[in-house]
Short mmCIF file of C-alpha atoms and ligand atoms in Angstrom, two decimals:
data_model
loop_
_atom_site.label_atom_id
_atom_site.label_comp_id
_atom_site.label_asym_id
_atom_site.label_seq_id
_atom_site.Cartn_x
_atom_site.Cartn_y
_atom_site.Cartn_z
CA MET I 1 -10.52 -9.44 -27.17
CA ARG I 2 -10.58 -9.56 -31.08
CA GLN I 3 -10.86 -13.49 -30.74
CA ARG I 4 -13.57 -12.84 -28.27
CA TYR I 5 -15.17 -10.88 -30.60
CA GLU I 6 -14.80 -13.18 -33.68
CA LEU I 7 -16.56 -15.95 -31.58
CA LEU I 8 -19.10 -13.84 -30.46
CA ALA I 9 -19.72 -12.85 -34.14
CA GLU I 10 -20.00 -16.63 -35.41
CA GLU I 11 -22.47 -17.23 -32.88
CA LEU I 12 -24.58 -14.46 -33.35
CA SER I 13 -24.61 -14.61 -37.11
CA ALA I 14 -25.76 -18.28 -36.75
CA LYS I 15 -28.52 -16.75 -34.84
CA GLY I 16 -29.47 -14.66 -37.73
CA VAL I 17 -28.35 -11.67 -35.84
CA ASP I 18 -27.11 -8.76 -38.24
CA LEU I 19 -24.08 -7.51 -36.42
CA ALA I 20 -23.19 -4.76 -38.35
CA ARG I 21 -26.66 -3.37 -37.99
CA VAL I 22 -26.14 -3.94 -33.87
CA GLU I 23 -22.88 -2.14 -34.16
CA ALA I 24 -24.16 0.82 -36.14
CA ARG I 25 -27.22 1.43 -33.84
CA LEU I 26 -24.72 1.05 -30.69
CA LYS I 27 -22.82 3.80 -32.14
CA ALA I 28 -26.01 5.97 -32.50
CA GLN I 29 -27.03 5.66 -28.99
CA GLU I 30 -27.67 9.04 -26.98
CA ILE I 31 -28.01 8.96 -23.04
CA GLU I 32 -28.80 12.25 -21.22
CA THR I 33 -27.22 12.66 -17.98
CA PRO I 34 -28.53 15.21 -15.15
CA SER I 35 -26.86 18.27 -13.97
CA TRP I 36 -27.88 17.22 -10.58
CA GLY I 37 -26.39 13.96 -10.66
CA TYR I 38 -22.73 15.38 -10.38
CA GLY I 39 -23.05 17.68 -7.61
CA ALA I 40 -23.23 16.68 -3.69
CA MET I 41 -26.77 15.14 -3.13
CA GLY I 42 -27.88 13.27 -0.23
CA THR I 43 -30.80 12.19 1.50
CA ARG I 44 -33.11 13.93 3.94
CA PHE I 45 -31.10 13.15 6.95
CA LYS I 46 -27.25 14.26 5.44
CA VAL I 47 -25.67 15.77 2.58
CA PHE I 48 -22.16 14.39 3.09
CA LYS I 49 -19.39 16.56 1.42
CA LYS I 50 -18.17 15.38 -1.65
CA GLU I 51 -14.42 15.64 -2.81
CA GLY I 52 -14.07 17.82 -6.07
CA ALA I 53 -17.74 18.18 -6.09
CA PRO I 54 -18.96 20.70 -8.67
CA ARG I 55 -19.90 24.10 -7.46
CA ASN I 56 -21.91 25.78 -10.17
CA ILE I 57 -23.61 24.48 -13.59
CA TYR I 58 -20.48 25.15 -15.43
CA GLU I 59 -18.14 22.78 -13.46
CA LYS I 60 -21.41 20.30 -13.87
CA LEU I 61 -21.08 20.50 -17.39
CA ALA I 62 -17.41 20.25 -17.65
CA ASP I 63 -17.90 16.78 -15.46
CA ALA I 64 -20.76 15.79 -17.77
CA ALA I 65 -18.32 16.33 -20.78
CA GLN I 66 -16.05 13.81 -19.18
CA VAL I 67 -18.83 11.00 -19.03
CA HIS I 68 -19.45 11.81 -22.83
CA ARG I 69 -15.52 11.91 -23.72
CA TYR I 70 -15.13 8.35 -21.95
CA THR I 71 -18.26 6.89 -23.34
CA GLY I 72 -18.94 8.49 -26.39
CA VAL I 73 -22.93 8.08 -25.86
CA ALA I 74 -23.71 10.94 -23.41
CA PRO I 75 -23.94 14.04 -25.35
CA SER I 76 -26.26 16.14 -23.45
CA VAL I 77 -27.28 17.10 -19.71
CA ALA I 78 -30.79 17.90 -18.61
CA LEU I 79 -30.89 20.89 -16.43
CA HIS I 80 -33.14 21.95 -13.33
CA ILE I 81 -34.53 25.20 -13.21
CA PRO I 82 -33.55 27.40 -10.84
CA TRP I 83 -31.18 25.12 -9.55
CA ASP I 84 -28.94 25.70 -12.54
CA LYS I 85 -29.99 28.98 -13.79
CA VAL I 86 -27.53 31.35 -15.05
CA ASP I 87 -27.82 34.92 -16.56
CA ASP I 88 -26.42 34.44 -19.96
CA TRP I 89 -28.06 31.33 -21.86
CA GLN I 90 -26.16 31.76 -24.91
CA GLY I 91 -22.92 31.85 -23.05
CA LEU I 92 -23.90 28.68 -21.11
CA LYS I 93 -25.02 27.10 -24.81
CA GLN I 94 -21.69 28.08 -26.24
CA TYR I 95 -19.72 26.67 -23.22
CA ALA I 96 -21.41 23.28 -23.28
CA GLU I 97 -20.74 23.19 -27.01
CA GLY I 98 -16.95 23.89 -26.56
CA LEU I 99 -16.74 21.09 -24.13
CA GLY I 100 -18.22 18.91 -26.80
CA ILE I 101 -21.74 18.26 -25.27
CA ARG I 102 -25.23 20.26 -25.52
CA LEU I 103 -27.91 21.46 -22.96
CA GLY I 104 -30.80 18.89 -23.23
CA ALA I 105 -34.30 18.71 -21.04
CA ILE I 106 -35.46 21.46 -19.17
CA ASN I 107 -36.92 20.79 -16.02
CA PRO I 108 -39.08 23.28 -14.07
CA ASN I 109 -38.94 23.11 -10.08
CA LEU I 110 -42.62 23.55 -8.87
CA PHE I 111 -41.76 22.20 -5.54
CA GLN I 112 -39.58 24.71 -3.86
CA GLU I 113 -41.58 27.95 -3.11
CA GLU I 114 -43.66 28.64 -0.01
CA GLU I 115 -46.31 29.31 -2.37
CA TYR I 116 -46.50 25.69 -3.36
CA LYS I 117 -47.73 24.36 -0.02
CA PHE I 118 -50.58 22.81 -1.46
CA GLY I 119 -49.67 22.55 -4.96
CA SER I 120 -48.72 24.36 -7.88
CA LEU I 121 -50.46 23.68 -11.12
CA CYS I 122 -53.62 21.91 -9.00
CA HIS I 123 -53.31 24.61 -6.53
CA PHE I 124 -57.05 26.03 -5.01
CA ASP I 125 -55.57 29.71 -5.68
CA PRO I 126 -55.45 30.94 -9.22
CA ALA I 127 -52.78 33.33 -8.49
CA VAL I 128 -50.21 30.25 -7.27
CA ARG I 129 -51.32 28.35 -10.34
CA ARG I 130 -50.34 31.59 -12.37
CA GLN I 131 -47.17 31.73 -10.60
CA ALA I 132 -46.44 27.86 -11.83
CA LEU I 133 -47.21 28.56 -15.03
CA GLU I 134 -45.23 31.30 -15.39
CA HIS I 135 -42.19 29.56 -14.09
CA CYS I 136 -42.71 26.86 -16.96
CA TYR I 137 -43.22 29.91 -19.38
CA GLU I 138 -39.60 30.94 -18.24
CA CYS I 139 -38.39 27.63 -18.75
CA ILE I 140 -39.88 27.27 -22.30
CA ASP I 141 -37.97 30.84 -23.01
CA ILE I 142 -34.69 28.88 -21.56
CA MET I 143 -35.44 26.13 -23.91
CA ASN I 144 -35.80 28.32 -27.04
CA GLN I 145 -32.30 30.02 -26.08
CA VAL I 146 -30.50 26.69 -25.43
CA GLY I 147 -32.17 24.93 -28.37
CA SER I 148 -34.02 22.46 -26.18
CA ARG I 149 -36.54 20.05 -27.46
CA ASN I 150 -37.97 18.78 -24.21
CA LEU I 151 -39.84 20.32 -21.05
CA SER I 152 -39.42 17.45 -18.68
CA LEU I 153 -42.26 17.96 -15.94
CA TRP I 154 -42.55 16.64 -12.54
CA LEU I 155 -45.17 17.73 -10.02
CA ALA I 156 -44.79 17.55 -6.55
CA ASP I 157 -48.79 18.03 -6.19
CA GLY I 158 -50.94 16.00 -4.02
CA THR I 159 -52.53 16.10 -0.69
CA ASP I 160 -51.86 15.04 2.76
CA TYR I 161 -55.25 13.98 4.12
CA PRO I 162 -58.77 12.74 2.89
CA GLY I 163 -60.98 15.86 2.34
CA GLN I 164 -58.12 18.46 1.95
CA ASP I 165 -59.23 19.19 -1.59
CA ASP I 166 -61.36 18.28 -4.53
CA PHE I 167 -59.80 15.27 -6.81
CA ARG I 168 -61.92 16.46 -9.52
CA GLN I 169 -61.28 20.28 -9.34
CA ARG I 170 -57.74 19.48 -9.17
CA LYS I 171 -57.75 17.24 -12.06
CA HIS I 172 -59.46 19.94 -13.93
CA ARG I 173 -56.44 22.71 -12.90
CA LEU I 174 -53.80 20.09 -13.83
CA GLU I 175 -55.27 19.89 -17.47
CA GLU I 176 -55.67 23.22 -17.94
CA GLY I 177 -52.32 24.13 -16.70
CA LEU I 178 -50.71 21.49 -19.18
CA ARG I 179 -52.73 22.66 -21.92
CA ALA I 180 -51.50 26.09 -21.54
CA ILE I 181 -47.88 24.57 -21.35
CA VAL I 182 -48.44 22.86 -24.48
CA GLN I 183 -49.79 25.90 -26.35
CA ARG I 184 -46.56 27.50 -25.34
CA LEU I 185 -44.17 25.17 -26.93
CA GLY I 186 -42.78 25.66 -30.20
CA GLU I 187 -42.12 23.56 -33.23
CA GLY I 188 -40.48 20.43 -32.40
CA GLN I 189 -40.65 21.03 -28.95
CA ARG I 190 -42.43 18.47 -26.30
CA LEU I 191 -43.89 18.31 -22.98
CA LEU I 192 -42.98 15.16 -21.00
CA ILE I 193 -45.20 14.42 -18.35
CA GLU I 194 -43.47 12.56 -15.50
CA TYR I 195 -45.91 10.50 -12.84
CA LYS I 196 -45.03 9.35 -9.45
CA PHE I 197 -47.39 7.80 -7.35
CA PHE I 198 -46.05 8.95 -3.88
CA GLU I 199 -43.92 11.56 -2.47
CA PRO I 200 -44.12 14.19 -1.26
CA ALA I 201 -47.46 14.23 -0.59
CA PHE I 202 -48.89 11.54 1.64
CA TYR I 203 -52.26 10.93 0.63
CA HIS I 204 -52.72 11.19 -2.89
CA THR I 205 -50.48 12.58 -6.08
CA ASP I 206 -52.22 14.45 -8.52
CA LEU I 207 -50.32 12.56 -11.26
CA PRO I 208 -49.82 9.20 -9.75
CA ASP I 209 -49.44 7.20 -12.74
CA TRP I 210 -48.85 6.36 -16.53
CA GLY I 211 -52.35 5.84 -17.08
CA LEU I 212 -53.09 9.73 -15.87
CA ALA I 213 -50.37 11.07 -17.56
CA THR I 214 -51.11 9.27 -20.79
CA LEU I 215 -54.85 9.86 -20.52
CA LEU I 216 -53.96 13.69 -20.49
CA ALA I 217 -51.04 13.52 -22.81
CA GLN I 218 -53.70 12.11 -25.31
CA ARG I 219 -56.17 14.70 -24.81
CA LEU I 220 -53.24 17.52 -25.13
CA GLY I 221 -52.06 16.42 -28.74
CA PRO I 222 -49.10 15.18 -30.48
CA LYS I 223 -46.75 17.57 -28.24
CA ALA I 224 -47.37 16.03 -25.14
CA LEU I 225 -45.76 12.73 -23.98
CA THR I 226 -45.28 10.53 -20.93
CA LEU I 227 -42.05 10.21 -19.34
CA VAL I 228 -41.18 6.82 -17.28
CA ASP I 229 -38.97 7.04 -14.47
CA LEU I 230 -37.96 3.79 -13.33
CA GLY I 231 -38.13 4.61 -9.62
CA HIS I 232 -41.93 5.82 -9.57
CA HIS I 233 -44.11 2.86 -9.63
CA PRO I 234 -45.37 0.52 -6.80
CA GLN I 235 -43.27 -2.34 -6.14
CA GLY I 236 -43.46 -5.35 -8.48
CA THR I 237 -45.10 -3.06 -11.21
CA ASN I 238 -44.06 -4.39 -14.94
CA ILE I 239 -42.49 -1.48 -16.36
CA GLU I 240 -41.61 -3.17 -19.66
CA HIS I 241 -45.48 -3.94 -19.80
CA ILE I 242 -46.02 0.09 -19.68
CA ILE I 243 -43.11 0.68 -22.09
CA ALA I 244 -45.10 -1.57 -24.74
CA ILE I 245 -48.11 0.09 -24.57
CA LEU I 246 -46.88 3.50 -24.63
CA ILE I 247 -44.85 2.68 -27.87
CA ASP I 248 -48.10 1.23 -29.18
CA GLU I 249 -50.02 4.38 -28.40
CA GLY I 250 -47.34 6.78 -29.74
CA LYS I 251 -46.98 8.02 -26.28
CA LEU I 252 -43.56 7.22 -24.97
CA GLY I 253 -41.79 10.69 -24.68
CA GLY I 254 -38.85 9.59 -22.29
CA PHE I 255 -37.04 7.78 -19.53
CA HIS I 256 -35.47 8.88 -16.36
CA PHE I 257 -33.49 5.70 -15.59
CA ASN I 258 -32.46 4.60 -12.49
CA ASN I 259 -32.54 2.04 -10.00
CA ARG I 260 -34.33 1.20 -6.92
CA LYS I 261 -34.60 -1.32 -4.30
CA TYR I 262 -37.68 0.15 -1.93
CA ALA I 263 -38.67 3.62 -3.10
CA ASP I 264 -37.59 6.59 -5.45
CA ASP I 265 -33.81 5.45 -4.30
CA ASP I 266 -32.29 6.86 -7.70
CA LEU I 267 -29.45 4.44 -7.58
CA THR I 268 -27.09 3.73 -10.39
CA THR I 269 -29.31 2.03 -13.31
CA SER I 270 -29.04 -1.43 -13.44
CA SER I 271 -27.56 -1.78 -10.02
CA ILE I 272 -30.31 -3.84 -8.47
CA ASN I 273 -32.26 -5.44 -11.31
CA PRO I 274 -30.37 -5.52 -14.47
CA TYR I 275 -33.07 -7.99 -15.94
CA GLU I 276 -35.88 -5.24 -15.80
CA LEU I 277 -33.77 -2.99 -17.58
CA PHE I 278 -33.03 -5.41 -20.42
CA LEU I 279 -36.57 -6.16 -20.87
CA ILE I 280 -37.48 -2.64 -21.09
CA PHE I 281 -34.57 -2.41 -24.24
CA ASN I 282 -35.96 -5.41 -25.38
CA GLU I 283 -39.70 -3.97 -26.01
CA LEU I 284 -37.87 -0.75 -27.60
CA VAL I 285 -35.74 -2.66 -29.95
CA ALA I 286 -38.83 -5.01 -30.66
CA ALA I 287 -40.86 -2.23 -31.73
CA ALA I 288 -38.00 -0.35 -33.72
CA ASP I 289 -37.37 -3.77 -35.34
CA GLU I 290 -40.94 -3.91 -36.86
CA GLY I 291 -40.35 -0.02 -38.13
CA VAL I 292 -42.62 1.52 -35.11
CA PRO I 293 -41.54 5.32 -35.23
CA LEU I 294 -39.76 6.21 -31.73
CA ASP I 295 -38.52 9.49 -30.60
CA VAL I 296 -37.66 8.94 -27.21
CA ALA I 297 -35.52 10.78 -24.70
CA TYR I 298 -33.27 8.44 -22.72
CA MET I 299 -32.29 10.52 -19.67
CA ILE I 300 -30.90 9.56 -16.31
CA ASP I 301 -32.17 10.72 -13.05
CA GLN I 302 -30.01 9.63 -10.25
CA SER I 303 -28.93 11.32 -7.05
CA HIS I 304 -25.42 9.69 -5.47
CA ASN I 305 -25.52 9.94 -1.97
CA THR I 306 -22.25 7.85 -1.35
CA LYS I 307 -20.67 7.44 -4.76
CA PRO I 308 -18.63 10.16 -6.61
CA GLY I 309 -21.05 11.90 -9.69
CA ILE I 310 -18.78 11.21 -12.56
CA GLU I 311 -17.95 7.64 -12.14
CA ALA I 312 -21.37 6.69 -10.92
CA LEU I 313 -22.83 8.29 -14.52
CA ILE I 314 -20.29 6.60 -16.36
CA GLN I 315 -21.12 3.46 -14.91
CA SER I 316 -24.90 3.99 -15.58
CA VAL I 317 -24.06 4.98 -19.16
CA VAL I 318 -22.42 1.83 -19.50
CA ASN I 319 -25.00 -0.38 -17.83
CA ILE I 320 -27.85 1.18 -20.29
CA GLN I 321 -25.51 0.26 -23.15
CA VAL I 322 -24.86 -3.19 -21.97
CA ALA I 323 -28.73 -3.70 -21.82
CA TYR I 324 -29.21 -2.09 -25.14
CA ALA I 325 -26.65 -4.36 -26.73
CA LYS I 326 -28.03 -7.13 -25.07
CA ALA I 327 -31.63 -6.55 -26.49
CA LEU I 328 -30.09 -5.97 -29.85
CA ILE I 329 -28.88 -9.30 -30.14
CA VAL I 330 -32.01 -11.02 -29.17
CA PRO I 331 -33.07 -13.60 -32.34
CA ARG I 332 -36.43 -11.83 -33.18
CA GLN I 333 -37.38 -14.18 -35.85
CA ALA I 334 -36.95 -17.29 -33.35
CA LEU I 335 -38.70 -15.69 -30.53
CA ARG I 336 -41.56 -14.86 -32.81
CA GLU I 337 -41.64 -18.66 -33.98
CA ARG I 338 -41.36 -19.77 -30.44
CA GLN I 339 -44.20 -17.28 -29.25
CA LEU I 340 -46.59 -18.63 -31.90
CA ALA I 341 -45.87 -22.23 -31.34
CA GLY I 342 -46.79 -21.58 -27.56
CA ASP I 343 -43.36 -22.64 -26.58
CA VAL I 344 -42.89 -20.99 -23.32
CA ILE I 345 -39.33 -22.03 -22.43
CA GLY I 346 -38.52 -21.90 -26.21
CA ALA I 347 -39.72 -18.35 -26.37
CA GLU I 348 -38.32 -17.11 -22.75
CA GLN I 349 -34.68 -19.06 -23.59
CA CYS I 350 -34.48 -16.43 -26.65
CA LEU I 351 -34.43 -13.76 -24.02
CA ILE I 352 -32.26 -15.43 -21.41
CA GLU I 353 -29.45 -16.59 -23.57
CA ALA I 354 -29.10 -12.87 -24.90
CA PHE I 355 -29.32 -11.36 -21.27
CA GLN I 356 -26.41 -13.85 -20.27
CA THR I 357 -24.39 -13.00 -23.34
CA ASP I 358 -20.99 -11.37 -22.18
CA VAL I 359 -21.29 -8.20 -24.87
CA THR I 360 -18.20 -6.63 -23.91
CA PRO I 361 -16.10 -7.39 -27.20
CA LEU I 362 -18.85 -6.02 -29.41
CA LEU I 363 -18.85 -2.99 -26.88
CA VAL I 364 -15.04 -2.78 -27.14
CA LYS I 365 -15.06 -2.95 -30.89
CA VAL I 366 -17.83 -0.16 -30.85
CA ARG I 367 -15.81 1.96 -28.53
CA GLU I 368 -12.66 1.36 -30.34
CA GLU I 369 -14.34 2.50 -33.87
CA MET I 370 -15.56 5.52 -31.95
CA ASP I 371 -12.13 6.49 -30.60
CA ARG I 372 -12.97 5.93 -27.22
CA PRO I 373 -11.35 3.47 -24.65
CA ALA I 374 -12.19 -0.07 -24.24
CA ASP I 375 -13.10 0.53 -20.48
CA PRO I 376 -14.62 4.05 -19.84
CA LEU I 377 -14.39 3.78 -16.18
CA ALA I 378 -11.16 2.48 -15.93
CA ALA I 379 -9.61 5.07 -18.24
CA PHE I 380 -11.33 7.91 -16.31
CA ARG I 381 -10.06 6.82 -13.17
CA ALA I 382 -6.66 6.56 -14.62
CA SER I 383 -7.04 10.09 -16.17
CA GLY I 384 -6.16 12.33 -13.04
CA TYR I 385 -9.41 14.55 -13.80
CA MET I 386 -10.52 13.65 -10.10
CA ALA I 387 -7.28 14.79 -8.59
CA LYS I 388 -6.93 17.83 -10.68
CA VAL I 389 -10.62 19.02 -9.86
CA ILE I 390 -10.17 18.41 -6.03
CA ARG I 391 -7.20 20.47 -6.12
CA GLU I 392 -9.22 23.35 -8.13
CA ARG I 393 -12.21 23.38 -6.54
CA ASP I 394 -11.55 22.35 -2.84
CA GLY I 395 -8.45 24.37 -2.54
CA ALA I 396 -6.45 21.53 -1.02
C1 RM4 X 1 -38.65 13.65 -8.79
C2 RM4 X 1 -38.36 13.44 -10.12
C3 RM4 X 1 -38.12 14.51 -10.92
C4 RM4 X 1 -36.69 14.84 -10.45
C5 RM4 X 1 -37.23 15.58 -9.08
C6 RM4 X 1 -36.11 16.35 -8.13
O1 RM4 X 1 -38.88 12.54 -7.88
O2 RM4 X 1 -38.08 12.01 -10.54
O3 RM4 X 1 -37.45 13.50 -12.23
O4 RM4 X 1 -36.25 15.83 -11.01
O5 RM4 X 1 -37.66 14.26 -8.15
MN1 MN X 2 -37.50 11.74 -12.29
MN1 MN X 3 -37.64 10.68 -8.69
#
């Protein structure tokens, strides 16, 4: 491996890549995993039993701590409220810290109650809008108690049939609700607005795309930002282009990483289209290299129907790390020169060659220096953790 690293280092420095800087940036990477990615999730047809599945938020955090333990770059966990609600938030915060991780984004559920049949913040009834707002306030209180920065909001609001409600009125209600939420946020806290063009409503979604999310975020000021879930676009959408625009407008607040084949599949990040993830990271690195300020929450939003949660999340974290590493070794200077020369092939090759580079030796070196195993997935699988929790949790 040492030898492979030396070879790669030689090759990259010839291309003008500053490897020490690349390694430092890889060590500083932070990816947030979702509490809901550990438990037994499923499809609307069936939720299959999962061996050793965590039974509560404490066990989910214990599992998340494993992902961080083996990768070194997954130090925080996002929560959904009320799914992960506890009585003692201080206790939960300390429990997480004891495991070497921390609590991250808070996601309000505005889709579970009977009252939300016709929407939450966009509902025609002010009492329902009030209820939705109160739930968001409750989530901000939780953020204050656990020291969380991000309120990550996805709305299930929409209508099923033409004429069901008034589009413009719903937009006004939405803006009013989001404004009230932003006003409640404390110093350093942010509202991340997550869009999705379909589901669960069939005719229209109130926050369908990055355009409307960003328009609202712009009106609401610096605390409101757009969140991009990779599975929330029409097929064929150029997500890396959206990322570039959001960066340029100072409105990229965060990601929900996952991958999809057809719909909002929430599959393992990079499992279907690794080149897309690389191109997204390429935009992020290009901007960072130019000194553009970025304050982005890198979060995973996945649901594992057939895979065990911890392993799926280790896989995802590593895939994200690989995409980042490949974007970091893109020869920026050469790329710019090829672009300005109108050399389409040459410019594209700068990206393709970086994407096709095996960055394993680089990641192994970084992991060693961070006191982490060279192969996180293999090390976790050999650790005996799953057998232990299956015994404890399933009583087998
Ligand atoms: C949505 C969206 C949210 C997720 C909910 C449960 O599709 O992706 O981020 O938390 O599902
Ligand atoms: Mn999401
Ligand atoms: Mn989703």
